[in-house]
Amino acid sequence: MTAVAACAKSGKQGQQPRLRADALRNRERIIAAARETMVEFGAEVPLDEIARRAGVGNATLYRHFADRLELIHHVTLSVMSRTADRAESALAEESDAFQALRRFVHAAVEERIGALCPLLSDGIDRDHPDLLAARGRLEAAVEAVMGAARDSGQLRTDIAVGDLMVAITQLTRPLPGSSCPDFDQFVHRHLQLFLDGLQAPARSELPGAAATLDDLRRRS
């Protein structure tokens, strides 16, 4: 049983002992390195490579994370939390609602949230309380940014959060081991084209219905 599963079974999430400052820094470095290497090489990247990239020994990595699934769990939490931070900051700091949406979308791409899809494999507990809480916060933050843009009359009314997240995810989905050219240099250019298409008044009628996040979960 992994440490994550044991924690969920005991119902003691959030009651882990507080880490020393140096241990916390090591933990954060490991999560950051795991996120980077998994985006580059996929979820099966050797843990030795993650430890090397983080500048720690293998023993330090295993002291913080019992196995690969526990590490992926925390990488997922980190990506969700950082993306929610970006949405909340954009809404709080930008006076123009659509500019807040633009800022968030470009920032979300930098977080490479498309990497979450291959990371959330069958072995990951998608209903873990920590993941549910992080997902709820992220959804609320993105809803707030889009709601403000919609209320200002600048965002077309026939789209929902799912539409936005599908576009961001597709543009940031990693292609580990692919011989395709590096498309990262074009991402922000293509995002700008996409965002221009979100502005009101709409220039065309979209087929189908606006996609919510519940729609995406039902179809996954």
mmCIF file of C-alpha atoms in Angstrom:
data_model
loop_
_atom_site.group_PDB
_atom_site.id
_atom_site.type_symbol
_atom_site.label_atom_id
_atom_site.label_comp_id
_atom_site.label_asym_id
_atom_site.label_seq_id
_atom_site.Cartn_x
_atom_site.Cartn_y
_atom_site.Cartn_z
ATOM 1 C CA MET A 1 0.000 0.000 0.000
ATOM 2 C CA THR A 2 1.419 3.423 -0.921
ATOM 3 C CA ALA A 3 1.752 6.236 1.590
ATOM 4 C CA VAL A 4 -1.053 8.094 -0.208
ATOM 5 C CA ALA A 5 -3.391 5.100 0.005
ATOM 6 C CA ALA A 6 -2.533 4.506 3.648
ATOM 7 C CA CYS A 7 -3.204 8.141 4.449
ATOM 8 C CA ALA A 8 -6.580 8.019 2.672
ATOM 9 C CA LYS A 9 -7.515 4.806 4.487
ATOM 10 C CA SER A 10 -6.706 6.214 7.915
ATOM 11 C CA GLY A 11 -8.613 9.447 7.220
ATOM 12 C CA LYS A 12 -5.714 11.548 8.470
ATOM 13 C CA GLN A 13 -4.981 13.692 5.460
ATOM 14 C CA GLY A 14 -3.369 16.966 6.402
ATOM 15 C CA GLN A 15 -2.108 15.645 9.759
ATOM 16 C CA GLN A 16 1.412 14.729 8.643
ATOM 17 C CA PRO A 17 4.205 16.118 10.824
ATOM 18 C CA ARG A 18 5.566 19.488 9.783
ATOM 19 C CA LEU A 19 8.798 19.226 7.819
ATOM 20 C CA ARG A 20 11.984 21.092 8.680
ATOM 21 C CA ALA A 21 12.846 23.943 6.314
ATOM 22 C CA ASP A 22 15.613 21.988 4.564
ATOM 23 C CA ALA A 23 13.412 18.895 4.209
ATOM 24 C CA LEU A 24 10.584 21.026 2.805
ATOM 25 C CA ARG A 25 12.946 22.556 0.241
ATOM 26 C CA ASN A 26 14.093 19.088 -0.818
ATOM 27 C CA ARG A 27 10.495 17.954 -1.154
ATOM 28 C CA GLU A 28 9.591 20.954 -3.297
ATOM 29 C CA ARG A 29 12.677 20.439 -5.482
ATOM 30 C CA ILE A 30 11.735 16.807 -6.039
ATOM 31 C CA ILE A 31 8.166 17.701 -7.039
ATOM 32 C CA ALA A 32 9.406 20.432 -9.397
ATOM 33 C CA ALA A 33 11.970 18.095 -10.959
ATOM 34 C CA ALA A 34 9.375 15.335 -11.330
ATOM 35 C CA ARG A 35 7.003 17.716 -13.057
ATOM 36 C CA GLU A 36 9.712 18.834 -15.498
ATOM 37 C CA THR A 37 11.010 15.365 -16.326
ATOM 38 C CA MET A 38 7.549 13.828 -16.662
ATOM 39 C CA VAL A 39 6.581 16.544 -19.123
ATOM 40 C CA GLU A 40 9.772 15.857 -21.104
ATOM 41 C CA PHE A 41 9.909 12.064 -20.972
ATOM 42 C CA GLY A 42 6.531 10.806 -19.707
ATOM 43 C CA ALA A 43 5.333 9.381 -16.410
ATOM 44 C CA GLU A 44 7.711 6.401 -16.573
ATOM 45 C CA VAL A 45 10.876 8.515 -16.369
ATOM 46 C CA PRO A 46 13.356 6.777 -14.022
ATOM 47 C CA LEU A 47 13.147 8.020 -10.445
ATOM 48 C CA ASP A 48 16.950 8.155 -10.427
ATOM 49 C CA GLU A 49 16.747 10.847 -13.123
ATOM 50 C CA ILE A 50 14.216 12.811 -11.065
ATOM 51 C CA ALA A 51 16.493 12.666 -8.014
ATOM 52 C CA ARG A 52 19.457 13.759 -10.123
ATOM 53 C CA ARG A 53 17.512 16.662 -11.614
ATOM 54 C CA ALA A 54 16.391 17.712 -8.115
ATOM 55 C CA GLY A 55 19.947 17.590 -6.810
ATOM 56 C CA VAL A 56 19.171 15.034 -4.106
ATOM 57 C CA GLY A 57 20.061 11.411 -3.479
ATOM 58 C CA ASN A 58 17.739 8.503 -4.194
ATOM 59 C CA ALA A 59 17.328 7.912 -0.460
ATOM 60 C CA THR A 60 16.022 11.460 -0.022
ATOM 61 C CA LEU A 61 13.463 10.960 -2.777
ATOM 62 C CA TYR A 62 12.170 7.727 -1.233
ATOM 63 C CA ARG A 63 12.114 9.300 2.218
ATOM 64 C CA HIS A 64 9.534 11.786 0.929
ATOM 65 C CA PHE A 65 7.669 9.591 -1.591
ATOM 66 C CA ALA A 66 7.207 5.864 -1.113
ATOM 67 C CA ASP A 67 6.742 5.116 -4.808
ATOM 68 C CA ARG A 68 6.036 6.571 -8.253
ATOM 69 C CA LEU A 69 2.266 6.786 -7.717
ATOM 70 C CA GLU A 70 2.661 8.880 -4.591
ATOM 71 C CA LEU A 71 5.052 11.212 -6.409
ATOM 72 C CA ILE A 72 2.645 11.571 -9.354
ATOM 73 C CA HIS A 73 -0.149 12.323 -6.875
ATOM 74 C CA HIS A 74 1.833 15.259 -5.482
ATOM 75 C CA VAL A 75 2.942 16.480 -8.905
ATOM 76 C CA THR A 76 -0.718 16.616 -9.912
ATOM 77 C CA LEU A 77 -1.609 18.553 -6.762
ATOM 78 C CA SER A 78 1.230 20.985 -7.454
ATOM 79 C CA VAL A 79 0.158 21.657 -11.058
ATOM 80 C CA MET A 80 -3.464 22.213 -10.010
ATOM 81 C CA SER A 81 -2.482 24.521 -7.147
ATOM 82 C CA ARG A 82 -0.073 26.603 -9.233
ATOM 83 C CA THR A 83 -2.638 26.948 -12.034
ATOM 84 C CA ALA A 84 -5.324 28.057 -9.563
ATOM 85 C CA ASP A 85 -2.859 30.594 -8.143
ATOM 86 C CA ARG A 86 -2.393 31.989 -11.643
ATOM 87 C CA ALA A 87 -6.140 32.362 -12.195
ATOM 88 C CA GLU A 88 -6.705 34.047 -8.835
ATOM 89 C CA SER A 89 -3.784 36.441 -9.325
ATOM 90 C CA ALA A 90 -4.909 37.419 -12.819
ATOM 91 C CA LEU A 91 -8.436 38.210 -11.636
ATOM 92 C CA ALA A 92 -7.221 40.174 -8.603
ATOM 93 C CA GLU A 93 -4.553 42.208 -10.389
ATOM 94 C CA GLU A 94 -5.993 43.021 -13.814
ATOM 95 C CA SER A 95 -8.512 45.854 -14.147
ATOM 96 C CA ASP A 96 -9.781 44.568 -17.500
ATOM 97 C CA ALA A 97 -11.690 41.291 -17.201
ATOM 98 C CA PHE A 98 -10.761 39.925 -20.621
ATOM 99 C CA GLN A 99 -7.122 40.833 -20.077
ATOM 100 C CA ALA A 100 -7.299 38.793 -16.862
ATOM 101 C CA LEU A 101 -8.542 35.859 -18.936
ATOM 102 C CA ARG A 102 -5.747 36.333 -21.474
ATOM 103 C CA ARG A 103 -3.154 36.509 -18.724
ATOM 104 C CA PHE A 104 -4.466 33.353 -17.072
ATOM 105 C CA VAL A 105 -4.571 31.324 -20.290
ATOM 106 C CA HIS A 106 -0.995 32.189 -21.228
ATOM 107 C CA ALA A 107 0.140 31.479 -17.649
ATOM 108 C CA ALA A 108 -1.699 28.150 -17.555
ATOM 109 C CA VAL A 109 0.216 27.058 -20.643
ATOM 110 C CA GLU A 110 3.461 27.707 -18.796
ATOM 111 C CA GLU A 111 2.277 25.248 -16.127
ATOM 112 C CA ARG A 112 1.894 22.570 -18.829
ATOM 113 C CA ILE A 113 -1.427 21.361 -17.443
ATOM 114 C CA GLY A 114 -1.801 19.049 -20.431
ATOM 115 C CA ALA A 115 0.727 16.845 -18.659
ATOM 116 C CA LEU A 116 -1.970 15.930 -16.141
ATOM 117 C CA CYS A 117 -3.841 13.726 -18.604
ATOM 118 C CA PRO A 118 -1.170 11.043 -19.061
ATOM 119 C CA LEU A 119 -0.174 11.313 -15.384
ATOM 120 C CA LEU A 120 -3.677 10.452 -14.178
ATOM 121 C CA SER A 121 -3.356 6.777 -14.993
ATOM 122 C CA ASP A 122 -5.489 3.925 -13.732
ATOM 123 C CA GLY A 123 -3.300 3.583 -10.642
ATOM 124 C CA ILE A 124 -4.074 7.075 -9.380
ATOM 125 C CA ASP A 125 -6.985 7.632 -6.990
ATOM 126 C CA ARG A 126 -8.848 10.419 -8.776
ATOM 127 C CA ASP A 127 -11.317 10.657 -5.896
ATOM 128 C CA HIS A 128 -8.642 11.207 -3.255
ATOM 129 C CA PRO A 129 -9.826 14.063 -0.963
ATOM 130 C CA ASP A 130 -6.720 16.157 -1.690
ATOM 131 C CA LEU A 131 -7.227 15.877 -5.443
ATOM 132 C CA LEU A 132 -10.927 16.672 -5.160
ATOM 133 C CA ALA A 133 -10.147 19.785 -3.098
ATOM 134 C CA ALA A 134 -7.455 20.966 -5.534
ATOM 135 C CA ARG A 135 -9.728 20.338 -8.516
ATOM 136 C CA GLY A 136 -12.578 22.221 -6.849
ATOM 137 C CA ARG A 137 -10.365 25.229 -6.156
ATOM 138 C CA LEU A 138 -9.035 25.238 -9.730
ATOM 139 C CA GLU A 139 -12.489 24.977 -11.260
ATOM 140 C CA ALA A 140 -13.805 27.799 -9.060
ATOM 141 C CA ALA A 141 -10.863 30.032 -9.961
ATOM 142 C CA VAL A 142 -11.265 29.482 -13.713
ATOM 143 C CA GLU A 143 -15.054 29.927 -13.474
ATOM 144 C CA ALA A 144 -14.472 33.263 -11.719
ATOM 145 C CA VAL A 145 -12.093 34.526 -14.427
ATOM 146 C CA MET A 146 -14.451 33.497 -17.216
ATOM 147 C CA GLY A 147 -17.476 34.825 -15.350
ATOM 148 C CA ALA A 148 -15.911 38.249 -14.969
ATOM 149 C CA ALA A 149 -15.049 38.374 -18.681
ATOM 150 C CA ARG A 150 -18.555 37.235 -19.578
ATOM 151 C CA ASP A 151 -20.202 39.792 -17.259
ATOM 152 C CA SER A 152 -18.125 42.554 -18.829
ATOM 153 C CA GLY A 153 -19.627 41.685 -22.219
ATOM 154 C CA GLN A 154 -16.237 40.785 -23.706
ATOM 155 C CA LEU A 155 -16.509 36.975 -23.627
ATOM 156 C CA ARG A 156 -18.927 35.205 -25.936
ATOM 157 C CA THR A 157 -21.728 33.467 -24.045
ATOM 158 C CA ASP A 158 -21.766 30.119 -25.846
ATOM 159 C CA ILE A 159 -18.669 28.614 -24.226
ATOM 160 C CA ALA A 160 -17.979 27.141 -20.800
ATOM 161 C CA VAL A 161 -14.956 26.203 -18.703
ATOM 162 C CA GLY A 162 -14.620 22.835 -20.415
ATOM 163 C CA ASP A 163 -14.134 24.499 -23.793
ATOM 164 C CA LEU A 164 -11.311 26.619 -22.421
ATOM 165 C CA MET A 165 -9.590 23.769 -20.597
ATOM 166 C CA VAL A 166 -9.726 21.460 -23.634
ATOM 167 C CA ALA A 167 -7.891 24.069 -25.717
ATOM 168 C CA ILE A 168 -5.245 24.688 -23.053
ATOM 169 C CA THR A 169 -4.774 20.969 -22.463
ATOM 170 C CA GLN A 170 -4.376 20.141 -26.142
ATOM 171 C CA LEU A 171 -1.791 22.878 -26.611
ATOM 172 C CA THR A 172 0.244 21.719 -23.597
ATOM 173 C CA ARG A 173 -0.008 17.941 -23.931
ATOM 174 C CA PRO A 174 3.543 16.569 -23.983
ATOM 175 C CA LEU A 175 4.775 14.290 -26.738
ATOM 176 C CA PRO A 176 7.426 12.174 -24.964
ATOM 177 C CA GLY A 177 9.692 10.252 -27.262
ATOM 178 C CA SER A 178 8.155 11.885 -30.336
ATOM 179 C CA SER A 179 10.114 12.818 -33.442
ATOM 180 C CA CYS A 180 7.740 15.718 -34.026
ATOM 181 C CA PRO A 181 9.298 19.190 -34.101
ATOM 182 C CA ASP A 182 9.252 21.343 -30.977
ATOM 183 C CA PHE A 183 5.900 23.142 -31.118
ATOM 184 C CA ASP A 184 6.385 25.067 -27.848
ATOM 185 C CA GLN A 185 7.629 28.105 -29.756
ATOM 186 C CA PHE A 186 4.211 28.416 -31.429
ATOM 187 C CA VAL A 187 1.980 27.850 -28.391
ATOM 188 C CA HIS A 188 1.494 31.459 -27.300
ATOM 189 C CA ARG A 189 0.927 32.571 -30.903
ATOM 190 C CA HIS A 190 -1.814 29.966 -31.350
ATOM 191 C CA LEU A 191 -3.288 30.776 -27.950
ATOM 192 C CA GLN A 192 -3.642 34.391 -29.023
ATOM 193 C CA LEU A 193 -5.592 33.277 -32.084
ATOM 194 C CA PHE A 194 -7.809 31.116 -29.883
ATOM 195 C CA LEU A 195 -8.435 33.963 -27.419
ATOM 196 C CA ASP A 196 -9.385 36.326 -30.234
ATOM 197 C CA GLY A 197 -12.060 33.786 -31.167
ATOM 198 C CA LEU A 198 -13.505 33.920 -27.645
ATOM 199 C CA GLN A 199 -14.288 37.609 -27.762
ATOM 200 C CA ALA A 200 -17.797 38.951 -28.150
ATOM 201 C CA PRO A 201 -19.544 39.550 -30.422
ATOM 202 C CA ALA A 202 -19.246 36.039 -31.793
ATOM 203 C CA ARG A 203 -18.493 35.801 -35.502
ATOM 204 C CA SER A 204 -20.084 32.399 -35.966
ATOM 205 C CA GLU A 205 -22.383 29.883 -34.311
ATOM 206 C CA LEU A 206 -20.552 27.006 -32.652
ATOM 207 C CA PRO A 207 -21.721 23.436 -33.299
ATOM 208 C CA GLY A 208 -22.831 21.387 -30.307
ATOM 209 C CA ALA A 209 -23.181 22.646 -26.754
ATOM 210 C CA ALA A 210 -20.779 24.409 -24.423
ATOM 211 C CA ALA A 211 -18.588 21.894 -22.592
ATOM 212 C CA THR A 212 -18.536 21.881 -18.824
ATOM 213 C CA LEU A 213 -15.913 20.132 -16.735
ATOM 214 C CA ASP A 214 -18.538 17.574 -15.701
ATOM 215 C CA ASP A 215 -19.010 16.792 -19.406
ATOM 216 C CA LEU A 216 -15.281 16.162 -19.781
ATOM 217 C CA ARG A 217 -15.169 13.893 -16.747
ATOM 218 C CA ARG A 218 -18.119 11.818 -17.969
ATOM 219 C CA ARG A 219 -16.448 11.293 -21.343
ATOM 220 C CA SER A 220 -12.994 10.439 -19.977
#
